[in-house]
GROMACS .gro file of C-alpha atoms in nm:
model
  449
    1UNK     CA    1   4.784  -3.371   1.817
    2UNK     CA    2   4.862  -3.001   1.847
    3UNK     CA    3   4.639  -2.936   1.544
    4UNK     CA    4   4.329  -2.995   1.753
    5UNK     CA    5   4.148  -2.675   1.849
    6UNK     CA    6   4.175  -2.756   2.218
    7UNK     CA    7   4.526  -2.905   2.226
    8UNK     CA    8   4.818  -2.709   2.373
    9UNK     CA    9   5.159  -2.662   2.213
   10UNK     CA   10   5.365  -2.975   2.170
   11UNK     CA   11   5.616  -2.869   2.435
   12UNK     CA   12   5.329  -2.861   2.687
   13UNK     CA   13   5.242  -3.227   2.627
   14UNK     CA   14   5.423  -3.447   2.877
   15UNK     CA   15   5.490  -3.818   2.842
   16UNK     CA   16   5.472  -3.969   3.191
   17UNK     CA   17   5.519  -4.338   3.110
   18UNK     CA   18   5.678  -4.416   2.777
   19UNK     CA   19   5.647  -4.796   2.804
   20UNK     CA   20   5.275  -4.786   2.881
   21UNK     CA   21   5.214  -4.500   2.641
   22UNK     CA   22   5.069  -4.250   2.887
   23UNK     CA   23   5.077  -3.876   2.822
   24UNK     CA   24   4.928  -3.581   3.009
   25UNK     CA   25   4.822  -3.241   2.882
   26UNK     CA   26   4.600  -2.949   2.981
   27UNK     CA   27   4.379  -2.821   2.697
   28UNK     CA   28   4.344  -2.458   2.605
   29UNK     CA   29   4.110  -2.270   2.843
   30UNK     CA   30   3.756  -2.223   2.721
   31UNK     CA   31   3.782  -2.479   2.438
   32UNK     CA   32   3.535  -2.771   2.424
   33UNK     CA   33   3.701  -3.111   2.392
   34UNK     CA   34   3.617  -3.423   2.193
   35UNK     CA   35   3.743  -3.778   2.238
   36UNK     CA   36   3.633  -3.862   1.882
   37UNK     CA   37   3.832  -3.569   1.740
   38UNK     CA   38   4.140  -3.676   1.935
   39UNK     CA   39   4.106  -4.034   1.816
   40UNK     CA   40   4.058  -3.928   1.453
   41UNK     CA   41   4.358  -3.697   1.466
   42UNK     CA   42   4.575  -3.981   1.593
   43UNK     CA   43   4.438  -4.215   1.328
   44UNK     CA   44   4.538  -3.971   1.055
   45UNK     CA   45   4.887  -3.971   1.201
   46UNK     CA   46   4.894  -4.351   1.188
   47UNK     CA   47   4.824  -4.432   1.553
   48UNK     CA   48   4.539  -4.582   1.753
   49UNK     CA   49   4.387  -4.432   2.067
   50UNK     CA   50   4.258  -4.722   2.275
   51UNK     CA   51   4.124  -4.528   2.572
   52UNK     CA   52   4.158  -4.206   2.765
   53UNK     CA   53   4.115  -4.090   3.122
   54UNK     CA   54   4.001  -3.738   3.192
   55UNK     CA   55   4.027  -3.536   3.515
   56UNK     CA   56   3.792  -3.239   3.544
   57UNK     CA   57   3.741  -2.975   3.810
   58UNK     CA   58   3.382  -2.857   3.775
   59UNK     CA   59   3.026  -2.841   3.904
   60UNK     CA   60   2.790  -3.135   3.944
   61UNK     CA   61   2.448  -3.108   3.788
   62UNK     CA   62   2.137  -3.322   3.768
   63UNK     CA   63   1.828  -3.320   3.548
   64UNK     CA   64   1.578  -3.565   3.403
   65UNK     CA   65   1.856  -3.730   3.204
   66UNK     CA   66   2.073  -3.795   3.508
   67UNK     CA   67   2.399  -3.666   3.653
   68UNK     CA   68   2.649  -3.448   3.467
   69UNK     CA   69   2.948  -3.228   3.535
   70UNK     CA   70   3.010  -2.883   3.387
   71UNK     CA   71   3.379  -2.804   3.330
   72UNK     CA   72   3.533  -2.475   3.439
   73UNK     CA   73   3.591  -2.199   3.183
   74UNK     CA   74   3.465  -2.394   2.880
   75UNK     CA   75   3.120  -2.453   3.031
   76UNK     CA   76   3.114  -2.787   2.849
   77UNK     CA   77   2.862  -3.034   2.996
   78UNK     CA   78   2.965  -3.400   3.033
   79UNK     CA   79   2.689  -3.657   3.107
   80UNK     CA   80   2.794  -3.922   3.359
   81UNK     CA   81   2.731  -4.285   3.278
   82UNK     CA   82   2.799  -4.627   3.430
   83UNK     CA   83   2.635  -4.868   3.671
   84UNK     CA   84   2.812  -4.720   3.974
   85UNK     CA   85   2.723  -4.354   3.912
   86UNK     CA   86   2.429  -4.343   4.151
   87UNK     CA   87   2.622  -4.520   4.423
   88UNK     CA   88   2.928  -4.298   4.379
   89UNK     CA   89   2.717  -3.980   4.391
   90UNK     CA   90   2.493  -4.094   4.674
   91UNK     CA   91   2.437  -3.801   4.904
   92UNK     CA   92   2.589  -3.549   4.660
   93UNK     CA   93   2.398  -3.236   4.573
   94UNK     CA   94   2.376  -3.037   4.251
   95UNK     CA   95   2.611  -2.736   4.226
   96UNK     CA   96   2.874  -2.919   4.435
   97UNK     CA   97   3.229  -2.843   4.331
   98UNK     CA   98   3.419  -3.167   4.261
   99UNK     CA   99   3.728  -3.310   4.098
  100UNK     CA  100   3.630  -3.605   3.882
  101UNK     CA  101   3.852  -3.867   3.716
  102UNK     CA  102   3.667  -4.077   3.460
  103UNK     CA  103   3.692  -4.288   3.146
  104UNK     CA  104   3.617  -4.070   2.847
  105UNK     CA  105   3.442  -4.148   2.518
  106UNK     CA  106   3.230  -3.986   2.248
  107UNK     CA  107   2.881  -4.128   2.194
  108UNK     CA  108   2.694  -4.064   1.869
  109UNK     CA  109   2.808  -3.895   1.551
  110UNK     CA  110   2.803  -3.545   1.402
  111UNK     CA  111   2.526  -3.326   1.547
  112UNK     CA  112   2.416  -3.596   1.793
  113UNK     CA  113   2.768  -3.658   1.927
  114UNK     CA  114   2.824  -3.598   2.299
  115UNK     CA  115   3.107  -3.658   2.542
  116UNK     CA  116   3.024  -3.917   2.808
  117UNK     CA  117   3.221  -3.994   3.123
  118UNK     CA  118   3.228  -4.310   3.336
  119UNK     CA  119   3.345  -4.194   3.682
  120UNK     CA  120   3.635  -4.369   3.854
  121UNK     CA  121   3.737  -4.127   4.131
  122UNK     CA  122   3.532  -3.840   4.275
  123UNK     CA  123   3.664  -3.581   4.521
  124UNK     CA  124   3.459  -3.301   4.672
  125UNK     CA  125   3.627  -2.961   4.679
  126UNK     CA  126   3.527  -2.808   5.010
  127UNK     CA  127   3.456  -2.436   5.046
  128UNK     CA  128   3.549  -2.361   4.687
  129UNK     CA  129   3.330  -2.093   4.529
  130UNK     CA  130   3.219  -2.125   4.170
  131UNK     CA  131   3.414  -1.818   4.068
  132UNK     CA  132   3.740  -1.995   4.147
  133UNK     CA  133   3.641  -2.297   3.941
  134UNK     CA  134   3.532  -2.084   3.649
  135UNK     CA  135   3.881  -1.940   3.625
  136UNK     CA  136   4.056  -2.276   3.629
  137UNK     CA  137   4.133  -2.495   3.329
  138UNK     CA  138   4.023  -2.849   3.258
  139UNK     CA  139   4.284  -3.120   3.313
  140UNK     CA  140   4.310  -3.437   3.109
  141UNK     CA  141   4.519  -3.748   3.149
  142UNK     CA  142   4.530  -3.921   2.813
  143UNK     CA  143   4.612  -4.291   2.800
  144UNK     CA  144   4.731  -4.358   2.447
  145UNK     CA  145   5.038  -4.438   2.239
  146UNK     CA  146   5.295  -4.168   2.293
  147UNK     CA  147   5.228  -4.024   1.953
  148UNK     CA  148   5.324  -3.690   2.094
  149UNK     CA  149   5.680  -3.814   2.036
  150UNK     CA  150   5.608  -4.006   1.723
  151UNK     CA  151   5.657  -3.842   1.383
  152UNK     CA  152   5.410  -3.560   1.453
  153UNK     CA  153   5.608  -3.400   1.731
  154UNK     CA  154   5.946  -3.546   1.672
  155UNK     CA  155   6.136  -3.807   1.470
  156UNK     CA  156   5.932  -4.121   1.501
  157UNK     CA  157   6.159  -4.227   1.781
  158UNK     CA  158   5.895  -4.439   1.946
  159UNK     CA  159   5.646  -4.660   1.771
  160UNK     CA  160   5.329  -4.783   1.948
  161UNK     CA  161   5.256  -5.144   2.034
  162UNK     CA  162   4.969  -5.314   2.214
  163UNK     CA  163   5.012  -5.381   2.584
  164UNK     CA  164   4.867  -5.687   2.755
  165UNK     CA  165   4.623  -5.477   2.957
  166UNK     CA  166   4.431  -5.360   2.653
  167UNK     CA  167   4.367  -5.024   2.817
  168UNK     CA  168   4.646  -4.845   2.640
  169UNK     CA  169   4.921  -4.916   2.398
  170UNK     CA  170   5.281  -4.952   2.494
  171UNK     CA  171   5.578  -4.846   2.288
  172UNK     CA  172   5.920  -4.955   2.193
  173UNK     CA  173   6.229  -4.748   2.121
  174UNK     CA  174   6.265  -4.689   1.750
  175UNK     CA  175   6.565  -4.518   1.593
  176UNK     CA  176   6.527  -4.158   1.495
  177UNK     CA  177   6.643  -4.284   1.159
  178UNK     CA  178   6.915  -4.523   1.049
  179UNK     CA  179   7.225  -4.330   0.955
  180UNK     CA  180   7.316  -4.484   0.619
  181UNK     CA  181   7.023  -4.722   0.567
  182UNK     CA  182   6.695  -4.590   0.430
  183UNK     CA  183   6.428  -4.578   0.701
  184UNK     CA  184   6.071  -4.676   0.607
  185UNK     CA  185   5.944  -4.433   0.871
  186UNK     CA  186   5.844  -4.073   0.812
  187UNK     CA  187   5.958  -3.763   0.999
  188UNK     CA  188   5.707  -3.507   1.124
  189UNK     CA  189   5.345  -3.542   1.010
  190UNK     CA  190   5.255  -3.209   0.846
  191UNK     CA  191   5.602  -3.087   0.929
  192UNK     CA  192   5.954  -3.152   0.820
  193UNK     CA  193   6.319  -3.198   0.900
  194UNK     CA  194   6.651  -3.044   0.803
  195UNK     CA  195   6.941  -3.291   0.808
  196UNK     CA  196   7.291  -3.167   0.720
  197UNK     CA  197   7.548  -3.449   0.703
  198UNK     CA  198   7.921  -3.415   0.650
  199UNK     CA  199   8.111  -3.704   0.489
  200UNK     CA  200   8.489  -3.719   0.524
  201UNK     CA  201   8.612  -3.969   0.266
  202UNK     CA  202   8.961  -4.097   0.187
  203UNK     CA  203   9.022  -4.267  -0.149
  204UNK     CA  204   9.322  -4.384  -0.345
  205UNK     CA  205   9.427  -4.549  -0.670
  206UNK     CA  206   9.793  -4.634  -0.716
  207UNK     CA  207   9.992  -4.326  -0.619
  208UNK     CA  208   9.684  -4.101  -0.639
  209UNK     CA  209   9.547  -3.999  -0.298
  210UNK     CA  210   9.207  -3.828  -0.283
  211UNK     CA  211   9.039  -3.647   0.006
  212UNK     CA  212   8.669  -3.571  -0.032
  213UNK     CA  213   8.456  -3.359   0.203
  214UNK     CA  214   8.091  -3.387   0.107
  215UNK     CA  215   7.819  -3.180   0.275
  216UNK     CA  216   7.479  -3.329   0.201
  217UNK     CA  217   7.186  -3.109   0.310
  218UNK     CA  218   6.852  -3.290   0.320
  219UNK     CA  219   6.518  -3.110   0.359
  220UNK     CA  220   6.205  -3.322   0.401
  221UNK     CA  221   5.834  -3.255   0.442
  222UNK     CA  222   5.560  -3.500   0.541
  223UNK     CA  223   5.216  -3.387   0.416
  224UNK     CA  224   5.036  -3.710   0.516
  225UNK     CA  225   5.083  -4.017   0.738
  226UNK     CA  226   5.198  -4.217   0.434
  227UNK     CA  227   5.391  -3.976   0.213
  228UNK     CA  228   5.718  -3.789   0.256
  229UNK     CA  229   5.885  -3.551   0.012
  230UNK     CA  230   6.256  -3.479   0.026
  231UNK     CA  231   6.538  -3.295  -0.151
  232UNK     CA  232   6.909  -3.371  -0.112
  233UNK     CA  233   7.160  -3.099  -0.199
  234UNK     CA  234   7.526  -3.212  -0.205
  235UNK     CA  235   7.823  -2.973  -0.195
  236UNK     CA  236   8.170  -3.123  -0.228
  237UNK     CA  237   8.531  -3.020  -0.178
  238UNK     CA  238   8.791  -3.250  -0.335
  239UNK     CA  239   9.169  -3.241  -0.303
  240UNK     CA  240   9.417  -3.482  -0.463
  241UNK     CA  241   9.791  -3.555  -0.465
  242UNK     CA  242   9.973  -3.799  -0.693
  243UNK     CA  243  10.323  -3.731  -0.566
  244UNK     CA  244  10.394  -3.493  -0.853
  245UNK     CA  245  10.098  -3.259  -0.867
  246UNK     CA  246   9.833  -3.162  -0.614
  247UNK     CA  247   9.521  -2.954  -0.653
  248UNK     CA  248   9.171  -2.910  -0.518
  249UNK     CA  249   8.824  -2.806  -0.629
  250UNK     CA  250   8.476  -2.745  -0.496
  251UNK     CA  251   8.130  -2.750  -0.646
  252UNK     CA  252   7.765  -2.840  -0.630
  253UNK     CA  253   7.674  -3.203  -0.686
  254UNK     CA  254   7.363  -3.348  -0.846
  255UNK     CA  255   7.048  -3.254  -0.652
  256UNK     CA  256   6.814  -3.550  -0.591
  257UNK     CA  257   6.438  -3.517  -0.539
  258UNK     CA  258   6.267  -3.799  -0.346
  259UNK     CA  259   5.915  -3.915  -0.276
  260UNK     CA  260   5.852  -4.191  -0.020
  261UNK     CA  261   5.533  -4.392   0.030
  262UNK     CA  262   5.491  -4.605   0.343
  263UNK     CA  263   5.267  -4.887   0.222
  264UNK     CA  264   5.283  -5.123   0.520
  265UNK     CA  265   5.271  -5.091   0.895
  266UNK     CA  266   5.176  -5.345   1.161
  267UNK     CA  267   5.178  -5.266   1.530
  268UNK     CA  268   5.252  -5.544   1.778
  269UNK     CA  269   5.337  -5.580   2.147
  270UNK     CA  270   5.631  -5.350   2.225
  271UNK     CA  271   5.731  -5.317   1.862
  272UNK     CA  272   5.615  -5.270   1.508
  273UNK     CA  273   5.693  -5.343   1.145
  274UNK     CA  274   5.681  -5.103   0.855
  275UNK     CA  275   5.786  -5.086   0.491
  276UNK     CA  276   5.808  -4.814   0.229
  277UNK     CA  277   5.894  -4.756  -0.135
  278UNK     CA  278   6.093  -4.454  -0.245
  279UNK     CA  279   6.153  -4.299  -0.587
  280UNK     CA  280   6.423  -4.043  -0.652
  281UNK     CA  281   6.532  -3.841  -0.951
  282UNK     CA  282   6.893  -3.722  -0.962
  283UNK     CA  283   6.915  -3.399  -1.159
  284UNK     CA  284   7.217  -3.295  -1.372
  285UNK     CA  285   7.296  -2.989  -1.159
  286UNK     CA  286   7.649  -3.072  -1.044
  287UNK     CA  287   7.983  -2.940  -1.156
  288UNK     CA  288   8.108  -3.157  -1.442
  289UNK     CA  289   8.452  -3.009  -1.517
  290UNK     CA  290   8.727  -3.260  -1.439
  291UNK     CA  291   9.099  -3.195  -1.384
  292UNK     CA  292   9.309  -3.205  -1.700
  293UNK     CA  293   9.563  -3.473  -1.786
  294UNK     CA  294   9.841  -3.229  -1.706
  295UNK     CA  295   9.701  -3.189  -1.354
  296UNK     CA  296   9.646  -3.559  -1.289
  297UNK     CA  297   9.837  -3.829  -1.472
  298UNK     CA  298   9.540  -4.063  -1.496
  299UNK     CA  299   9.277  -4.176  -1.746
  300UNK     CA  300   8.978  -3.959  -1.832
  301UNK     CA  301   8.747  -4.193  -1.642
  302UNK     CA  302   8.954  -4.164  -1.324
  303UNK     CA  303   8.977  -3.785  -1.357
  304UNK     CA  304   8.598  -3.762  -1.393
  305UNK     CA  305   8.561  -3.936  -1.055
  306UNK     CA  306   8.725  -3.627  -0.900
  307UNK     CA  307   8.415  -3.422  -0.991
  308UNK     CA  308   8.102  -3.403  -0.768
  309UNK     CA  309   7.889  -3.605  -1.013
  310UNK     CA  310   7.849  -3.968  -1.120
  311UNK     CA  311   7.663  -3.892  -1.442
  312UNK     CA  312   7.352  -3.710  -1.556
  313UNK     CA  313   6.977  -3.747  -1.503
  314UNK     CA  314   6.937  -4.072  -1.308
  315UNK     CA  315   6.632  -4.240  -1.149
  316UNK     CA  316   6.664  -4.412  -0.809
  317UNK     CA  317   6.434  -4.690  -0.684
  318UNK     CA  318   6.436  -4.794  -0.319
  319UNK     CA  319   6.241  -5.038  -0.099
  320UNK     CA  320   6.300  -5.044   0.278
  321UNK     CA  321   6.177  -5.243   0.578
  322UNK     CA  322   6.227  -5.226   0.955
  323UNK     CA  323   6.117  -5.424   1.259
  324UNK     CA  324   6.136  -5.303   1.618
  325UNK     CA  325   6.103  -5.514   1.930
  326UNK     CA  326   6.202  -5.407   2.279
  327UNK     CA  327   6.534  -5.226   2.264
  328UNK     CA  328   6.641  -5.388   1.935
  329UNK     CA  329   6.567  -5.259   1.585
  330UNK     CA  330   6.647  -5.432   1.257
  331UNK     CA  331   6.606  -5.292   0.908
  332UNK     CA  332   6.733  -5.285   0.554
  333UNK     CA  333   6.682  -5.146   0.208
  334UNK     CA  334   6.755  -5.228  -0.154
  335UNK     CA  335   6.824  -4.943  -0.396
  336UNK     CA  336   6.877  -4.943  -0.771
  337UNK     CA  337   7.029  -4.654  -0.967
  338UNK     CA  338   7.012  -4.621  -1.345
  339UNK     CA  339   7.295  -4.390  -1.449
  340UNK     CA  340   7.268  -4.173  -1.758
  341UNK     CA  341   7.554  -3.998  -1.935
  342UNK     CA  342   7.647  -3.633  -1.900
  343UNK     CA  343   7.901  -3.492  -2.143
  344UNK     CA  344   7.978  -3.854  -2.236
  345UNK     CA  345   8.057  -3.966  -1.879
  346UNK     CA  346   7.876  -4.186  -1.632
  347UNK     CA  347   7.960  -4.436  -1.361
  348UNK     CA  348   7.802  -4.780  -1.395
  349UNK     CA  349   7.447  -4.861  -1.289
  350UNK     CA  350   7.431  -4.954  -0.921
  351UNK     CA  351   7.255  -5.193  -0.686
  352UNK     CA  352   7.292  -5.114  -0.315
  353UNK     CA  353   7.184  -5.333  -0.024
  354UNK     CA  354   7.202  -5.186   0.328
  355UNK     CA  355   7.126  -5.346   0.663
  356UNK     CA  356   7.074  -5.174   0.998
  357UNK     CA  357   7.092  -5.317   1.352
  358UNK     CA  358   7.031  -5.087   1.648
  359UNK     CA  359   7.014  -5.112   2.024
  360UNK     CA  360   6.874  -4.849   2.261
  361UNK     CA  361   7.158  -4.831   2.511
  362UNK     CA  362   7.037  -4.538   2.720
  363UNK     CA  363   6.846  -4.454   2.928
  364UNK     CA  364   6.833  -4.784   3.114
  365UNK     CA  365   6.529  -4.678   3.318
  366UNK     CA  366   6.309  -4.584   3.025
  367UNK     CA  367   6.003  -4.398   3.155
  368UNK     CA  368   5.998  -4.074   2.955
  369UNK     CA  369   6.126  -3.972   2.610
  370UNK     CA  370   6.451  -3.784   2.567
  371UNK     CA  371   6.827  -3.835   2.595
  372UNK     CA  372   6.819  -4.164   2.403
  373UNK     CA  373   7.149  -4.312   2.290
  374UNK     CA  374   7.139  -4.571   2.012
  375UNK     CA  375   7.430  -4.800   1.924
  376UNK     CA  376   7.415  -4.871   1.550
  377UNK     CA  377   7.583  -5.125   1.321
  378UNK     CA  378   7.517  -5.095   0.947
  379UNK     CA  379   7.643  -5.282   0.642
  380UNK     CA  380   7.649  -5.174   0.277
  381UNK     CA  381   7.688  -5.392  -0.033
  382UNK     CA  382   7.748  -5.213  -0.365
  383UNK     CA  383   7.746  -5.372  -0.710
  384UNK     CA  384   7.846  -5.128  -0.984
  385UNK     CA  385   7.839  -5.205  -1.356
  386UNK     CA  386   8.057  -5.086  -1.643
  387UNK     CA  387   8.097  -4.710  -1.675
  388UNK     CA  388   8.137  -4.494  -1.984
  389UNK     CA  389   8.350  -4.205  -2.097
  390UNK     CA  390   8.341  -4.050  -2.441
  391UNK     CA  391   8.034  -4.269  -2.501
  392UNK     CA  392   8.255  -4.578  -2.485
  393UNK     CA  393   8.250  -4.847  -2.219
  394UNK     CA  394   8.554  -4.843  -1.992
  395UNK     CA  395   8.697  -5.187  -1.909
  396UNK     CA  396   8.784  -5.218  -1.541
  397UNK     CA  397   8.526  -4.962  -1.429
  398UNK     CA  398   8.296  -5.211  -1.255
  399UNK     CA  399   8.322  -5.305  -0.887
  400UNK     CA  400   8.179  -5.511  -0.602
  401UNK     CA  401   8.224  -5.368  -0.252
  402UNK     CA  402   8.111  -5.448   0.102
  403UNK     CA  403   8.142  -5.212   0.399
  404UNK     CA  404   8.060  -5.213   0.770
  405UNK     CA  405   7.974  -4.897   0.964
  406UNK     CA  406   7.948  -4.881   1.345
  407UNK     CA  407   7.788  -4.563   1.475
  408UNK     CA  408   7.608  -4.373   1.751
  409UNK     CA  409   7.293  -4.161   1.749
  410UNK     CA  410   7.187  -3.934   2.037
  411UNK     CA  411   6.858  -3.748   2.085
  412UNK     CA  412   6.978  -3.439   2.268
  413UNK     CA  413   6.629  -3.289   2.240
  414UNK     CA  414   6.294  -3.411   2.099
  415UNK     CA  415   6.364  -3.202   1.790
  416UNK     CA  416   6.742  -3.225   1.772
  417UNK     CA  417   6.961  -3.530   1.704
  418UNK     CA  418   7.335  -3.575   1.660
  419UNK     CA  419   7.485  -3.880   1.493
  420UNK     CA  420   7.805  -4.025   1.357
  421UNK     CA  421   7.945  -4.342   1.202
  422UNK     CA  422   8.265  -4.474   1.046
  423UNK     CA  423   8.236  -4.685   0.733
  424UNK     CA  424   8.522  -4.927   0.667
  425UNK     CA  425   8.581  -5.161   0.369
  426UNK     CA  426   8.566  -5.537   0.415
  427UNK     CA  427   8.558  -5.641   0.047
  428UNK     CA  428   8.679  -5.417  -0.239
  429UNK     CA  429   8.672  -5.607  -0.565
  430UNK     CA  430   8.724  -5.300  -0.782
  431UNK     CA  431   8.860  -5.262  -1.131
  432UNK     CA  432   9.177  -5.067  -1.212
  433UNK     CA  433   8.971  -4.761  -1.318
  434UNK     CA  434   8.777  -4.718  -0.992
  435UNK     CA  435   8.889  -4.513  -0.692
  436UNK     CA  436   8.915  -4.730  -0.381
  437UNK     CA  437   8.756  -4.599  -0.059
  438UNK     CA  438   8.971  -4.642   0.255
  439UNK     CA  439   8.739  -4.480   0.511
  440UNK     CA  440   8.415  -4.283   0.513
  441UNK     CA  441   8.334  -4.085   0.829
  442UNK     CA  442   7.983  -3.941   0.865
  443UNK     CA  443   7.888  -3.662   1.109
  444UNK     CA  444   7.534  -3.529   1.108
  445UNK     CA  445   7.258  -3.350   1.290
  446UNK     CA  446   6.882  -3.345   1.243
  447UNK     CA  447   6.639  -3.068   1.335
  448UNK     CA  448   6.263  -3.104   1.305
  449UNK     CA  449   6.021  -2.821   1.247
   0.00000   0.00000   0.00000
């Protein structure tokens, strides 16, 4: 939206009715406007502009082609159309200063295109000289999906949906992003997001207690309405204690590069559905040095799990889906990871299934975007195959686990989100060579640029 020549900065675009999808903005002074350009810009961002109202302070004019209005500083001429034009302007004279509210559309294409208005409300401005009008700016009231909040300007918090009136499109609350479940949505169209997340993880195996603090920094960029590129950079700090020895270590984990393609989206009344496919490549960048047997009285496979890596170069495949309706949002994803060995070590190949259920708790009177609080409940199922160390399979290194994770997400600002969740085990069918997770606390923020 802000990429239009005549559009103001995003912070100057105001959403006045979030359920009906109505936004208001004042274009840049002196810039000609185009309904067709606005509609096309929204279409590129994945949204539909059904209709728009425009309010102009300007000068009436009349020629052989009929009535028109000339806007203030831009000098742009708008022909007036509609069966009630003559009746509405009965008794009016050319050069009269008026404030006109009208339905707005573009007629024709390319060089023959022109902006045409169908008047709805006309007010005469008494005793107002032209010089005053020439220094004012045009005012527009745009009836459309609140795309100003969606993906382009913010996080995709609100997705459009058709209203029963047909004049505009309503919206439904959509999560800024699930916390642990892959979202099929994108972030900022022709923009990006920085998402640092801190994981506080407690693990154990016999008398070995492990504390892991993992900082995962994600940087994403969305070059088109369908594609998102992302990089995840993990940094870990691990400490352990087996009752005899204790130690700690820190290091860079494996960096993962992602590309996401949203291949499906269907807008419906107060909700929508969307799906995406994601491919990731985990690079062998992490620290691979494990504690020695003298430091930890455990097998080589267990000691390797105290490093920041799970193996070497590994492809990830992910398919996700979400459905929003009213204040409820449901989603899920399935991810497969093919682990490769690094220095003879790798965890087993993985299949992960996540589900996401969300409810927009606040605000209760939902008329404008901002200050949204989402209550989130996620589940994670993990199936891990046999791992290897020294190029040999390790019996007892496979596992089947199921976790639940309640959480909260709060949009403190259209570009800033805070979030947190606590993941707890429900089923841990793990072999004797696999560290067992007791709790996984996630704290994160997201900033869009």
